[in-house]
PDB file of C-alpha atoms in Angstrom:
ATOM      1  CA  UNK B   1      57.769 -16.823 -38.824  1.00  0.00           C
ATOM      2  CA  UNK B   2      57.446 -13.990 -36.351  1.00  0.00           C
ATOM      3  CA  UNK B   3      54.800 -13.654 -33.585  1.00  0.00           C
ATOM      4  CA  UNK B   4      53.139 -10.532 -33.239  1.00  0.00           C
ATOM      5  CA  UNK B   5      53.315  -9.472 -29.137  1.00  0.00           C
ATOM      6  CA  UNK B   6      49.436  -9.239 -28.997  1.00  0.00           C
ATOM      7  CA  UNK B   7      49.618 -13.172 -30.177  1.00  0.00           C
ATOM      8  CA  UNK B   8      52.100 -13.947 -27.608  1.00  0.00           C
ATOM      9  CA  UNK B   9      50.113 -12.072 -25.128  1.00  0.00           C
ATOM     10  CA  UNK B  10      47.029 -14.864 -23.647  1.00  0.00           C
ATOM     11  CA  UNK B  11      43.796 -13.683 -23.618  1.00  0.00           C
ATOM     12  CA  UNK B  12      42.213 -13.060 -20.323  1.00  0.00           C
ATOM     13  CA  UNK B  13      39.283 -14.329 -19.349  1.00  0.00           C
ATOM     14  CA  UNK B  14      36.940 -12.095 -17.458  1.00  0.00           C
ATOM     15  CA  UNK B  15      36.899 -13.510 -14.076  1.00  0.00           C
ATOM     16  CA  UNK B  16      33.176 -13.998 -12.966  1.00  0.00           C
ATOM     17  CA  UNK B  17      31.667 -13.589  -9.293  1.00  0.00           C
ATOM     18  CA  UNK B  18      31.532 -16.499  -7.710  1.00  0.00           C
ATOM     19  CA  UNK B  19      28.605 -17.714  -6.007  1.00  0.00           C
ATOM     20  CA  UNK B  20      28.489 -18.089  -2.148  1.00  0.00           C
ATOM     21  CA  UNK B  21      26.347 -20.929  -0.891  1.00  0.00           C
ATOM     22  CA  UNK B  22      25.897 -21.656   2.608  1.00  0.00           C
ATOM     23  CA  UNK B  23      26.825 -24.712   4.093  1.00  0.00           C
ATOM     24  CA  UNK B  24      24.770 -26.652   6.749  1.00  0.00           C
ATOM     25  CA  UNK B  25      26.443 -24.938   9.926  1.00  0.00           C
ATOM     26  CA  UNK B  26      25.873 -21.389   7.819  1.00  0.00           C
ATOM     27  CA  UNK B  27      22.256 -22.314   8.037  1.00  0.00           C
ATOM     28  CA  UNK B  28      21.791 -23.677  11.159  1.00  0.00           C
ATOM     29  CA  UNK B  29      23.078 -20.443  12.830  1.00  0.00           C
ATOM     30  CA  UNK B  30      20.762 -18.714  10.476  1.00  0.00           C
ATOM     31  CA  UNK B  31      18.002 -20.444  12.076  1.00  0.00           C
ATOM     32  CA  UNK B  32      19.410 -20.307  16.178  1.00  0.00           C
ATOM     33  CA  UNK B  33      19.450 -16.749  15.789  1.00  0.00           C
ATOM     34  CA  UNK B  34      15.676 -16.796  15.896  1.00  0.00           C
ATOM     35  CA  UNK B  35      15.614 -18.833  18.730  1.00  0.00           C
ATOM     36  CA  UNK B  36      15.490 -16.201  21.400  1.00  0.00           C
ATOM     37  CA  UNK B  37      12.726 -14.396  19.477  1.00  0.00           C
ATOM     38  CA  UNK B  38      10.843 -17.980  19.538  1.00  0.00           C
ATOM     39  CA  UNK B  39      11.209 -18.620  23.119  1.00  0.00           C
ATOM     40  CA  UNK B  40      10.306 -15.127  24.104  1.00  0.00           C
ATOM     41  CA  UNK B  41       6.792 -15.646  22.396  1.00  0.00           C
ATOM     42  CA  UNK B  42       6.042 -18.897  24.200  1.00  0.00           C
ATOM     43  CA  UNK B  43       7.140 -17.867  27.553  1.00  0.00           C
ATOM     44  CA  UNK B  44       5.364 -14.729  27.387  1.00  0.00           C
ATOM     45  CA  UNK B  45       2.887 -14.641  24.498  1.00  0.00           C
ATOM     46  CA  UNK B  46       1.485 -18.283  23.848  1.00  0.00           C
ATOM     47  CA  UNK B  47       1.743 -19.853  27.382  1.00  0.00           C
ATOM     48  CA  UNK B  48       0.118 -16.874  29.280  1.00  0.00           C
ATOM     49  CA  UNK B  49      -3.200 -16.877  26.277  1.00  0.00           C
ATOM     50  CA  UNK B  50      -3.152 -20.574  27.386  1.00  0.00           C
ATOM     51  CA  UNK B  51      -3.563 -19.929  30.810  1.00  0.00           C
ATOM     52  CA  UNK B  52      -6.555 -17.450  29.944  1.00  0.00           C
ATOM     53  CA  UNK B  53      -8.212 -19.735  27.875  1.00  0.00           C
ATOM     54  CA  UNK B  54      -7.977 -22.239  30.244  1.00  0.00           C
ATOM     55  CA  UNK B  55      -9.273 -20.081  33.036  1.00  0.00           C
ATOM     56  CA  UNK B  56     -12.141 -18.510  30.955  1.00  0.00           C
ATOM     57  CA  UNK B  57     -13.843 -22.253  30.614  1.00  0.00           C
ATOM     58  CA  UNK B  58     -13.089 -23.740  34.112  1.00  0.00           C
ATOM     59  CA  UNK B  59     -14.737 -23.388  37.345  1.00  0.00           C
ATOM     60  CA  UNK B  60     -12.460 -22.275  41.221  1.00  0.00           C
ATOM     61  CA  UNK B  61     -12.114 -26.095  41.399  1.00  0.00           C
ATOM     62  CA  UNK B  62     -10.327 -26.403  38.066  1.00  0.00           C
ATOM     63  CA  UNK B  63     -13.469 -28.142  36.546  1.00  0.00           C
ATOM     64  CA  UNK B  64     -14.034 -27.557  32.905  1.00  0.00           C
ATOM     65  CA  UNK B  65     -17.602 -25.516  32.542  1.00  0.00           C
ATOM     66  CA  UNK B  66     -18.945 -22.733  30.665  1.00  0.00           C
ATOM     67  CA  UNK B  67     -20.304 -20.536  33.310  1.00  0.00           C
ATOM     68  CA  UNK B  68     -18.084 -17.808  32.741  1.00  0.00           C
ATOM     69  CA  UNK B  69     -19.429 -17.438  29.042  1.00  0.00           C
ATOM     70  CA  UNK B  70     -23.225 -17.821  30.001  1.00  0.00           C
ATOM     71  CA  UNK B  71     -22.393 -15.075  33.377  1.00  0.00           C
ATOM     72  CA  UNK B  72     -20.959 -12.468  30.512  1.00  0.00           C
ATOM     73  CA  UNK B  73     -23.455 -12.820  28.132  1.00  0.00           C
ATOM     74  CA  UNK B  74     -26.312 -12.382  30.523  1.00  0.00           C
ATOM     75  CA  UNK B  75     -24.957  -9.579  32.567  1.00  0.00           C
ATOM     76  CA  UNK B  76     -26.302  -6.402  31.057  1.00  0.00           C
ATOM     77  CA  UNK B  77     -24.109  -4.258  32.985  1.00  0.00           C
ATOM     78  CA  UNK B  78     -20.672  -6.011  31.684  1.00  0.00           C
ATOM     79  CA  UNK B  79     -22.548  -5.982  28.186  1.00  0.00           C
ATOM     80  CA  UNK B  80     -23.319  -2.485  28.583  1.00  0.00           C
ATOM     81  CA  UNK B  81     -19.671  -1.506  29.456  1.00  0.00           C
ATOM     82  CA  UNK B  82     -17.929  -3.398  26.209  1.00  0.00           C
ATOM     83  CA  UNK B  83     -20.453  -1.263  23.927  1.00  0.00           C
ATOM     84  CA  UNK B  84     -19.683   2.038  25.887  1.00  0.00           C
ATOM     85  CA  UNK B  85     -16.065   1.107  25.917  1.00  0.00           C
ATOM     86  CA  UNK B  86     -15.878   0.069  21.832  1.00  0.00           C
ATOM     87  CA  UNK B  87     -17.944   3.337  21.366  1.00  0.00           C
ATOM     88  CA  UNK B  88     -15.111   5.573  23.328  1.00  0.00           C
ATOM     89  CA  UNK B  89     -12.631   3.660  21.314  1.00  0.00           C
ATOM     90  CA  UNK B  90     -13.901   4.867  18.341  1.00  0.00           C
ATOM     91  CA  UNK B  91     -14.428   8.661  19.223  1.00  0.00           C
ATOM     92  CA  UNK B  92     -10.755   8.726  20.425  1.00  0.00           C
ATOM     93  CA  UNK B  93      -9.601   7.191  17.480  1.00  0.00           C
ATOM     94  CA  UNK B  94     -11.640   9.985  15.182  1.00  0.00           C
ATOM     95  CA  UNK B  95     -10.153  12.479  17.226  1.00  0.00           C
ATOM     96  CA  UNK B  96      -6.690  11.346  17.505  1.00  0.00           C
ATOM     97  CA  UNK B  97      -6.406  10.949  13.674  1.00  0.00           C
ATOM     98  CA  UNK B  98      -8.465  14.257  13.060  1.00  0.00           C
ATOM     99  CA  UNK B  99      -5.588  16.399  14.927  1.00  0.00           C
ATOM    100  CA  UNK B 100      -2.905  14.368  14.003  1.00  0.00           C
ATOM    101  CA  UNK B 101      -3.357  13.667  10.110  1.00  0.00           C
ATOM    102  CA  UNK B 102      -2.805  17.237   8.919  1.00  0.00           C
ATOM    103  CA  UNK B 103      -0.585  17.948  11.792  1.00  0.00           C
ATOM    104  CA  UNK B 104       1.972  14.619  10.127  1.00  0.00           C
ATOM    105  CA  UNK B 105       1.055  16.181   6.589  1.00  0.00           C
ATOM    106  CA  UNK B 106       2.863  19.489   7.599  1.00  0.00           C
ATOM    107  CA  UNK B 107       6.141  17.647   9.676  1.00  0.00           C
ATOM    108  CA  UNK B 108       6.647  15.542   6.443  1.00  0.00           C
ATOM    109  CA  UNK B 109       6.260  18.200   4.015  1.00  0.00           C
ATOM    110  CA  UNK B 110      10.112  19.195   3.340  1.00  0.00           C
ATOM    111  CA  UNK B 111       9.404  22.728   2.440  1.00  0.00           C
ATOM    112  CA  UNK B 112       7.435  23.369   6.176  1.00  0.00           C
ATOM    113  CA  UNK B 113       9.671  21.114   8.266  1.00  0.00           C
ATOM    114  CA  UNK B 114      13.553  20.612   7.499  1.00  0.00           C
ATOM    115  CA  UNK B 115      14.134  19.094  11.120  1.00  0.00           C
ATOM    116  CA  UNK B 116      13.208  15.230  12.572  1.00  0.00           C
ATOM    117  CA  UNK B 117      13.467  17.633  16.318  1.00  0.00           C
ATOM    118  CA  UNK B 118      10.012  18.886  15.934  1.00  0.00           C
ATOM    119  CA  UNK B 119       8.448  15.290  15.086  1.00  0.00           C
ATOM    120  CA  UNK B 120      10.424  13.621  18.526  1.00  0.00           C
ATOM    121  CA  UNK B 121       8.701  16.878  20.139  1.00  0.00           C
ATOM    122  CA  UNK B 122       5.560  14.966  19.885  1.00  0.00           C
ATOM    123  CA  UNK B 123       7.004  11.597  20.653  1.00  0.00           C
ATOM    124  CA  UNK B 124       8.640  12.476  23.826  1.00  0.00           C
ATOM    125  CA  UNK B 125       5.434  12.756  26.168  1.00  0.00           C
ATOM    126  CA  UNK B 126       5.516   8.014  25.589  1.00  0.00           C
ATOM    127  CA  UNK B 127       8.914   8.285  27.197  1.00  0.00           C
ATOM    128  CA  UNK B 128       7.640   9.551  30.312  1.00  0.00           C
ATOM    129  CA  UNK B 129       5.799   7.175  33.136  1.00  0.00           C
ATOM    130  CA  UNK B 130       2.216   6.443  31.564  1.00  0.00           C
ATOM    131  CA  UNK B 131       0.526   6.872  35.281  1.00  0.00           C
ATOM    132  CA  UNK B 132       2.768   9.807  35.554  1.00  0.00           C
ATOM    133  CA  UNK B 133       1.609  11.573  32.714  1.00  0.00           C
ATOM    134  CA  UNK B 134      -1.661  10.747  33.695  1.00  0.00           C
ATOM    135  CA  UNK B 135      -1.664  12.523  37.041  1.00  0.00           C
ATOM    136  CA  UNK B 136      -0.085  15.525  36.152  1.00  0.00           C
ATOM    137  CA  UNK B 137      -2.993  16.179  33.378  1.00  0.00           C
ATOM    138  CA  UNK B 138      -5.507  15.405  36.511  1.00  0.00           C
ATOM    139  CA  UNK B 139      -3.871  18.278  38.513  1.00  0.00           C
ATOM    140  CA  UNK B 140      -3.531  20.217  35.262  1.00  0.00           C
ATOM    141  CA  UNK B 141      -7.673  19.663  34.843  1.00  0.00           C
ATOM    142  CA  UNK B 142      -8.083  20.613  38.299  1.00  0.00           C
ATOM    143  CA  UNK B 143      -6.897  23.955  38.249  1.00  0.00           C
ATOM    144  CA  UNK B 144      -8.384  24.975  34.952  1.00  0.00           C
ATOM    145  CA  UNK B 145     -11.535  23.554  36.079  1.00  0.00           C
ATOM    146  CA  UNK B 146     -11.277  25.415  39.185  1.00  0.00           C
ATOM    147  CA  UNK B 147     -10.762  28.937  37.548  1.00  0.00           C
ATOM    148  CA  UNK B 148     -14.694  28.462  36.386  1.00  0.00           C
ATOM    149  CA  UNK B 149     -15.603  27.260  39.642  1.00  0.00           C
ATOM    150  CA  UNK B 150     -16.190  23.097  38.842  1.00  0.00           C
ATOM    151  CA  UNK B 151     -14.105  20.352  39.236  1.00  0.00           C
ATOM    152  CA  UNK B 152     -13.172  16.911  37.341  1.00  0.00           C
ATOM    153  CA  UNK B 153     -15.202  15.006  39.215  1.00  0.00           C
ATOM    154  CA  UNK B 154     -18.287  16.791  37.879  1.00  0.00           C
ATOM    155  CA  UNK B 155     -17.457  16.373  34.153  1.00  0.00           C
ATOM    156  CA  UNK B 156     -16.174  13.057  34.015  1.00  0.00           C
ATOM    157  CA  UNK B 157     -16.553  11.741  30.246  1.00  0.00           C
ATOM    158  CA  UNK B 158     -15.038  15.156  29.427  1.00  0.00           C
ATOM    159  CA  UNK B 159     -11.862  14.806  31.235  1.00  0.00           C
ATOM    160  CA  UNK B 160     -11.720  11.215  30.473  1.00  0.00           C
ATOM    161  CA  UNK B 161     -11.602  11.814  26.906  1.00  0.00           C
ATOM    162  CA  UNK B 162      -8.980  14.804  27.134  1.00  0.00           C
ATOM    163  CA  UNK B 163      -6.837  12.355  28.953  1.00  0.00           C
ATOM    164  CA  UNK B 164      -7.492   9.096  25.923  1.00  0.00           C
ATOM    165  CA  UNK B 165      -6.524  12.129  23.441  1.00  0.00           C
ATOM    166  CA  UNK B 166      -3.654  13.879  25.299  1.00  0.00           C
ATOM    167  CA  UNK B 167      -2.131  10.122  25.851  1.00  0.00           C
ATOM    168  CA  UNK B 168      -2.680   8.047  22.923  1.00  0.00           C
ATOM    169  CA  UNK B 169      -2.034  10.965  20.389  1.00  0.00           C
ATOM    170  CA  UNK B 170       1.998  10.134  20.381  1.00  0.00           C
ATOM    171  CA  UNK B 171       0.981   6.592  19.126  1.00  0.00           C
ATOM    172  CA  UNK B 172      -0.886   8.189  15.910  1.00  0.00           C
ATOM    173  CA  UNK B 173       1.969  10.686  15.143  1.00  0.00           C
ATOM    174  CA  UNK B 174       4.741   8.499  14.268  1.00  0.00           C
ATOM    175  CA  UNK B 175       2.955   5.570  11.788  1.00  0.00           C
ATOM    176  CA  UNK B 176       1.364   9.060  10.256  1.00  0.00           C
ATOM    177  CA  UNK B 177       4.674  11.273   9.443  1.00  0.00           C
ATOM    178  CA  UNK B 178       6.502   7.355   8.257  1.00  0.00           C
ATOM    179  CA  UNK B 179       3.807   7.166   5.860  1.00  0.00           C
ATOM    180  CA  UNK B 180       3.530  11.085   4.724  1.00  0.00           C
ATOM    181  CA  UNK B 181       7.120  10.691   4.594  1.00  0.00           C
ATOM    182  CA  UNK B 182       6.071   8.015   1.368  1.00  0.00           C
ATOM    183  CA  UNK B 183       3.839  10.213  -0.591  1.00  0.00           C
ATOM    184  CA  UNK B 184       3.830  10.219  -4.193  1.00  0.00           C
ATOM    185  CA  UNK B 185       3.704  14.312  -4.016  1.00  0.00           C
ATOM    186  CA  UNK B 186       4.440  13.871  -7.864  1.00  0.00           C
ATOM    187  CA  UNK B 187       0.376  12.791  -8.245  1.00  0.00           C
ATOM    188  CA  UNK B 188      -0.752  15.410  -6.170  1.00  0.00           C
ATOM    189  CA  UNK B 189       0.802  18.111  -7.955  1.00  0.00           C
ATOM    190  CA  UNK B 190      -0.880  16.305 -11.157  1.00  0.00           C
ATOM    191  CA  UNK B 191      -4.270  16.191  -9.497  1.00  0.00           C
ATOM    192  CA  UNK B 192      -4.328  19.872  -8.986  1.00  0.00           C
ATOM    193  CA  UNK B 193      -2.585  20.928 -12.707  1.00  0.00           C
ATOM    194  CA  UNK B 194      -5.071  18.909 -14.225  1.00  0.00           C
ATOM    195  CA  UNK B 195      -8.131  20.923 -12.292  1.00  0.00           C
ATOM    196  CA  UNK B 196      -8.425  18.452  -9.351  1.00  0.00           C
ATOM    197  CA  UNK B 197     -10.340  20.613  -6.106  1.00  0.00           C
ATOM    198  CA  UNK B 198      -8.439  20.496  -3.163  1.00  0.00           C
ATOM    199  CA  UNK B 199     -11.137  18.424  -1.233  1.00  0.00           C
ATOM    200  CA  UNK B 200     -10.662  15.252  -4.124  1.00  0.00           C
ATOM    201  CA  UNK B 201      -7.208  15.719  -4.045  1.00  0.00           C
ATOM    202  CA  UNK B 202      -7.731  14.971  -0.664  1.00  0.00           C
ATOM    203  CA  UNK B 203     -10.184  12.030  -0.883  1.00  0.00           C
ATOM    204  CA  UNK B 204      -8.737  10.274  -3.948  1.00  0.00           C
ATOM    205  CA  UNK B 205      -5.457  10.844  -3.583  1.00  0.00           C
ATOM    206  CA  UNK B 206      -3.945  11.344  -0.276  1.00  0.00           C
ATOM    207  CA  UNK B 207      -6.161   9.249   2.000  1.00  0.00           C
ATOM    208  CA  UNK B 208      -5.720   6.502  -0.526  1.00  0.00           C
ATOM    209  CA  UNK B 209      -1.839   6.523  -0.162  1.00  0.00           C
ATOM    210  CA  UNK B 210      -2.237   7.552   3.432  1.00  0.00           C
ATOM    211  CA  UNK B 211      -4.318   4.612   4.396  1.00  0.00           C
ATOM    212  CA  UNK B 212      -1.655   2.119   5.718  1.00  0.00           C
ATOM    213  CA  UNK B 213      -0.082   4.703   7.904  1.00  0.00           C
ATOM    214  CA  UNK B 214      -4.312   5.206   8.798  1.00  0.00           C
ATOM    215  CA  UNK B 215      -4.916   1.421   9.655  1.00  0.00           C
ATOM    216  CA  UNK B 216      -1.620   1.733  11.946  1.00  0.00           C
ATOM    217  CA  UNK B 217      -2.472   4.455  14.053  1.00  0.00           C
ATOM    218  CA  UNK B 218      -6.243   3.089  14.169  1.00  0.00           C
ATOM    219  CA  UNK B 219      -4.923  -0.366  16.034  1.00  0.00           C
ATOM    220  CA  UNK B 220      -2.274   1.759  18.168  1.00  0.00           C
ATOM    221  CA  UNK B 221      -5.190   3.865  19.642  1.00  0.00           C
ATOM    222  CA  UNK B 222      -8.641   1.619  19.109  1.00  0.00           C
ATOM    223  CA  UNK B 223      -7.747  -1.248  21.214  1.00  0.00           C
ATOM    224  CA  UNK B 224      -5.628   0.243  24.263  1.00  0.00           C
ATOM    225  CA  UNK B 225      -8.191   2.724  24.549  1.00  0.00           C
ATOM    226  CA  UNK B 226     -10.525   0.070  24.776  1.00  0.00           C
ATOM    227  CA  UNK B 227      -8.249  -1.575  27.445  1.00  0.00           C
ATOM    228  CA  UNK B 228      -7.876   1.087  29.157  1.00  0.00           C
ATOM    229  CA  UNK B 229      -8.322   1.920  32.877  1.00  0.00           C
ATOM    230  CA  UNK B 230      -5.656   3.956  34.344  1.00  0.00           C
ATOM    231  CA  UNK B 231      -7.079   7.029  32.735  1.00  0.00           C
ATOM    232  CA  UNK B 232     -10.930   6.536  33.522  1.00  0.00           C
ATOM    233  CA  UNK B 233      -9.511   5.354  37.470  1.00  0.00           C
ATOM    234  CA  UNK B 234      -7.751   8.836  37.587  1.00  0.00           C
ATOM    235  CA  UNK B 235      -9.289  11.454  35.924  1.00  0.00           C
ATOM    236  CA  UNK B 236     -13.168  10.516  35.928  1.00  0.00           C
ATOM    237  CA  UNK B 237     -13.179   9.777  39.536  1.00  0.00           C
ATOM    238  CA  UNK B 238     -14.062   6.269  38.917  1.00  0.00           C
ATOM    239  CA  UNK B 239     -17.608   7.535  36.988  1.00  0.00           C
ATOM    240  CA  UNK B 240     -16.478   5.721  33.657  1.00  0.00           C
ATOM    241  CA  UNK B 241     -15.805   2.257  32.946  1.00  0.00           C
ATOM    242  CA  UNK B 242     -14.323   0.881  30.284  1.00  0.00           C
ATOM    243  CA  UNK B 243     -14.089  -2.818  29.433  1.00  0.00           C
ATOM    244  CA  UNK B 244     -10.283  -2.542  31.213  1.00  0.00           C
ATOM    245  CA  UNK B 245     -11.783  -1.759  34.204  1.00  0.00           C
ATOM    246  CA  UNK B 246     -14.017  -4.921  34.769  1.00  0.00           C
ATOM    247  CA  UNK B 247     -11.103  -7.130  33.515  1.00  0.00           C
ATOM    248  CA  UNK B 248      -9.043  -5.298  36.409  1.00  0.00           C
ATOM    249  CA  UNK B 249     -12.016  -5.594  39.013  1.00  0.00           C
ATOM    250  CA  UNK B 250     -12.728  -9.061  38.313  1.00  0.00           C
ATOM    251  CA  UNK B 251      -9.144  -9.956  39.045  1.00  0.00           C
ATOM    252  CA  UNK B 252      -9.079  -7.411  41.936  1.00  0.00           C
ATOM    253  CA  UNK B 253     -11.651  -9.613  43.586  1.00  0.00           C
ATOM    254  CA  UNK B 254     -10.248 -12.783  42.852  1.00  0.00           C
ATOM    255  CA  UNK B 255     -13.177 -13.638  39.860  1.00  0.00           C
ATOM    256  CA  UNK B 256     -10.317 -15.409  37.619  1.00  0.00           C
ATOM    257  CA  UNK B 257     -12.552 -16.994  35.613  1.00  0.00           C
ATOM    258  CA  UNK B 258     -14.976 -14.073  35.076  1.00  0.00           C
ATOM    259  CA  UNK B 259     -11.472 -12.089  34.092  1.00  0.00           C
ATOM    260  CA  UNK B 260     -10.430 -13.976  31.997  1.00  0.00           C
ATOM    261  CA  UNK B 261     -13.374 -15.119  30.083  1.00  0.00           C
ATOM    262  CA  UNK B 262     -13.443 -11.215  29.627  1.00  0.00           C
ATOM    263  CA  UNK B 263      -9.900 -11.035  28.289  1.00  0.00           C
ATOM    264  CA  UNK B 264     -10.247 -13.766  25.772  1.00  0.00           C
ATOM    265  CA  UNK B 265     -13.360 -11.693  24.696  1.00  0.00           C
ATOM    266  CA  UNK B 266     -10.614  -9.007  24.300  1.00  0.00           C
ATOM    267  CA  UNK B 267      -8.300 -10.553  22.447  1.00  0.00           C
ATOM    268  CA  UNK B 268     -11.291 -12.392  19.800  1.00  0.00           C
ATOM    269  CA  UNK B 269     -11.789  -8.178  19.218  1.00  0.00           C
ATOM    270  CA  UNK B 270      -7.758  -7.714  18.343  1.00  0.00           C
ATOM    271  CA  UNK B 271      -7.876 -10.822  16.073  1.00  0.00           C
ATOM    272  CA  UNK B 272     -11.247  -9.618  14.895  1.00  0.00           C
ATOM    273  CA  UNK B 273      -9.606  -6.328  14.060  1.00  0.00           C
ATOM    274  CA  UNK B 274      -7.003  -7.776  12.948  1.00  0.00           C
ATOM    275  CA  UNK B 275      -8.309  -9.823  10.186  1.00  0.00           C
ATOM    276  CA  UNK B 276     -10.430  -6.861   8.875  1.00  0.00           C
ATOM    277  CA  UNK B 277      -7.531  -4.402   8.126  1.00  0.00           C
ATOM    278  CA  UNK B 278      -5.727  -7.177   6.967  1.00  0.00           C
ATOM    279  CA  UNK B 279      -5.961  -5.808   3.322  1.00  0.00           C
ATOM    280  CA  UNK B 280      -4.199  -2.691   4.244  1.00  0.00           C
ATOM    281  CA  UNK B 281      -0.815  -4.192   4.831  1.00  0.00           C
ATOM    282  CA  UNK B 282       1.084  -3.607   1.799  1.00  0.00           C
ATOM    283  CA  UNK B 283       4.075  -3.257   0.480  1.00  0.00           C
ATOM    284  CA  UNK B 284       5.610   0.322  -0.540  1.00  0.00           C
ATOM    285  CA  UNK B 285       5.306  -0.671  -3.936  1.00  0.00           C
ATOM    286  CA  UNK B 286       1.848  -0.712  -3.881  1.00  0.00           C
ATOM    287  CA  UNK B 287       1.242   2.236  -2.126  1.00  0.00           C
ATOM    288  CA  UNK B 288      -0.942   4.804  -4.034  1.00  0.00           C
ATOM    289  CA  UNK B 289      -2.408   2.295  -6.278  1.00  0.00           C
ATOM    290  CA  UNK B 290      -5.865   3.145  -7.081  1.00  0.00           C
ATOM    291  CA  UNK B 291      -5.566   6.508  -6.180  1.00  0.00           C
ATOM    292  CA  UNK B 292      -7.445   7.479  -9.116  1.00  0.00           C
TER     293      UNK B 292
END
């Protein structure tokens, strides 16, 4: 009896992907490639809040007391300066995000800007010196103010909140364009075919999928505003203070335990902060949920 050739042919399996599993070494050099990132935080991160928080409840002799919290709490002055300093945190903030939201609407709208160039155009004043930047606006101030016959020393919140805007608004441009770049534009041209105004298209739709990008920019601008004292130093001719200032006087004069009783108080605000945007961090999946 005769074999047909597709009988004396075998059949061939399908060969199936074989599964790679990593041995112990694999892992282990998994793991040791974290270890500079680890050491970097204790050496500069966790060992340096240590030394604050050690300072903050200990006396010149190295005696553990909690003068430096009653001293805060019952200086009006240093009270006085943290609420001025939140409250100027906050304008700057508003502002920052009022010119910047619409302006990262437009750069990450395709059919208005085909080019990443103009977005670095706005990036590219963080590149240069900070204290650079800082005195070139004061000289900038200074003649402008002098064409009307006045001079930066004589409008001092003004030109103190020109510089907080004209510094920190790089930090609110990028997180804004990432997240404009993430827009469901697909539900916004829905919103407005099925009769939605333009000012709840705006409310309930953007700002909802916007708000991650939002809480970003907020933290970038809120707390080193609040930190600040380069700015206030140089272009208010030392007439503001902000809660960086009295960190950076109390350590000018040697008050280590005043300064850094005041930074922990300034890093309880980040953590504070912290925890209450918390609920904004999600995912790109979840982005634009709720919308409506």
């Amino acid at each position: 009896m005769t074999m047909s050739a597709e009988e004396k042919t075998p059949a061939v399996k399908p060969s199936r992907p074989e599964h790679v599993h990593h041995g112990p070494n694999a892992r282990t050099f998994i793991k040791s490639l974290s270890l500079p990132f680890v050491l970097f935080l204790i050496l500069f991160v966790l060992i340096p809040i240590l030394f604050i928080i050690y300072y903050a409840f200990t006396d010149a002799n190295g005696n553990f007391t909690g003068q430096a919290f009653v001293d805060f709490f019952t200086n009006t002055v240093k009270l006085n300066v943290l609420l001025i300093s939140v409250l100027i945190g906050i304008f700057n903030t508003f502002l920052c995000l009022l010119i910047t939201f619409p302006l990262a609407y437009l750069l990450a709208n395709p059919k208005i800007n085909k080019n990443y160039v103009l977005v670095m155009l706005f990036v590219m004043p963080m590149w240069i010196n900070f204290v650079l930047r800082t005195g070139a606006l004061r000289d900038l101030l200074t003649i402008m103010l002098g064409w009307v016959g006045s001079t930066t020393a004589e409008h001092p919140l003004l030109c103190t909140m020109i510089g907080l805007v004209v510094n920190y608004i790089p930090f609110t441009v990028l997180p804004l364009y990432s997240t404009m770049l993430k827009l469901d534009r697909s539900q916004i041209e829905a919103a407005k075919d099925l009769g939605c105004n333009p000012f709840y298209t705006f409310t309930r739709n953007i700002i909802p999928q916007a708000m991650p990008g939002l809480v970003s920019a907020s933290m970038m601008v809120f707390m080193p505003t609040i930190s600040s004292y380069v700015i206030t130093d140089t272009l208010s001719e030392g007439k503001i203070m902000l809660f960086g200032n009295s960190i950076y006087l109390s350590f000018s004069y040697s008050d280590w335990n005043g300064g850094s009783f005041m930074s922990l108080i300034m890093l309880i605000i980040i953590f504070a902060v912290m925890f209450a945007t918390r609920k904004f961090d999600r995912s790109d999946n979840g982005r634009g949920v709720g919308a409506w």
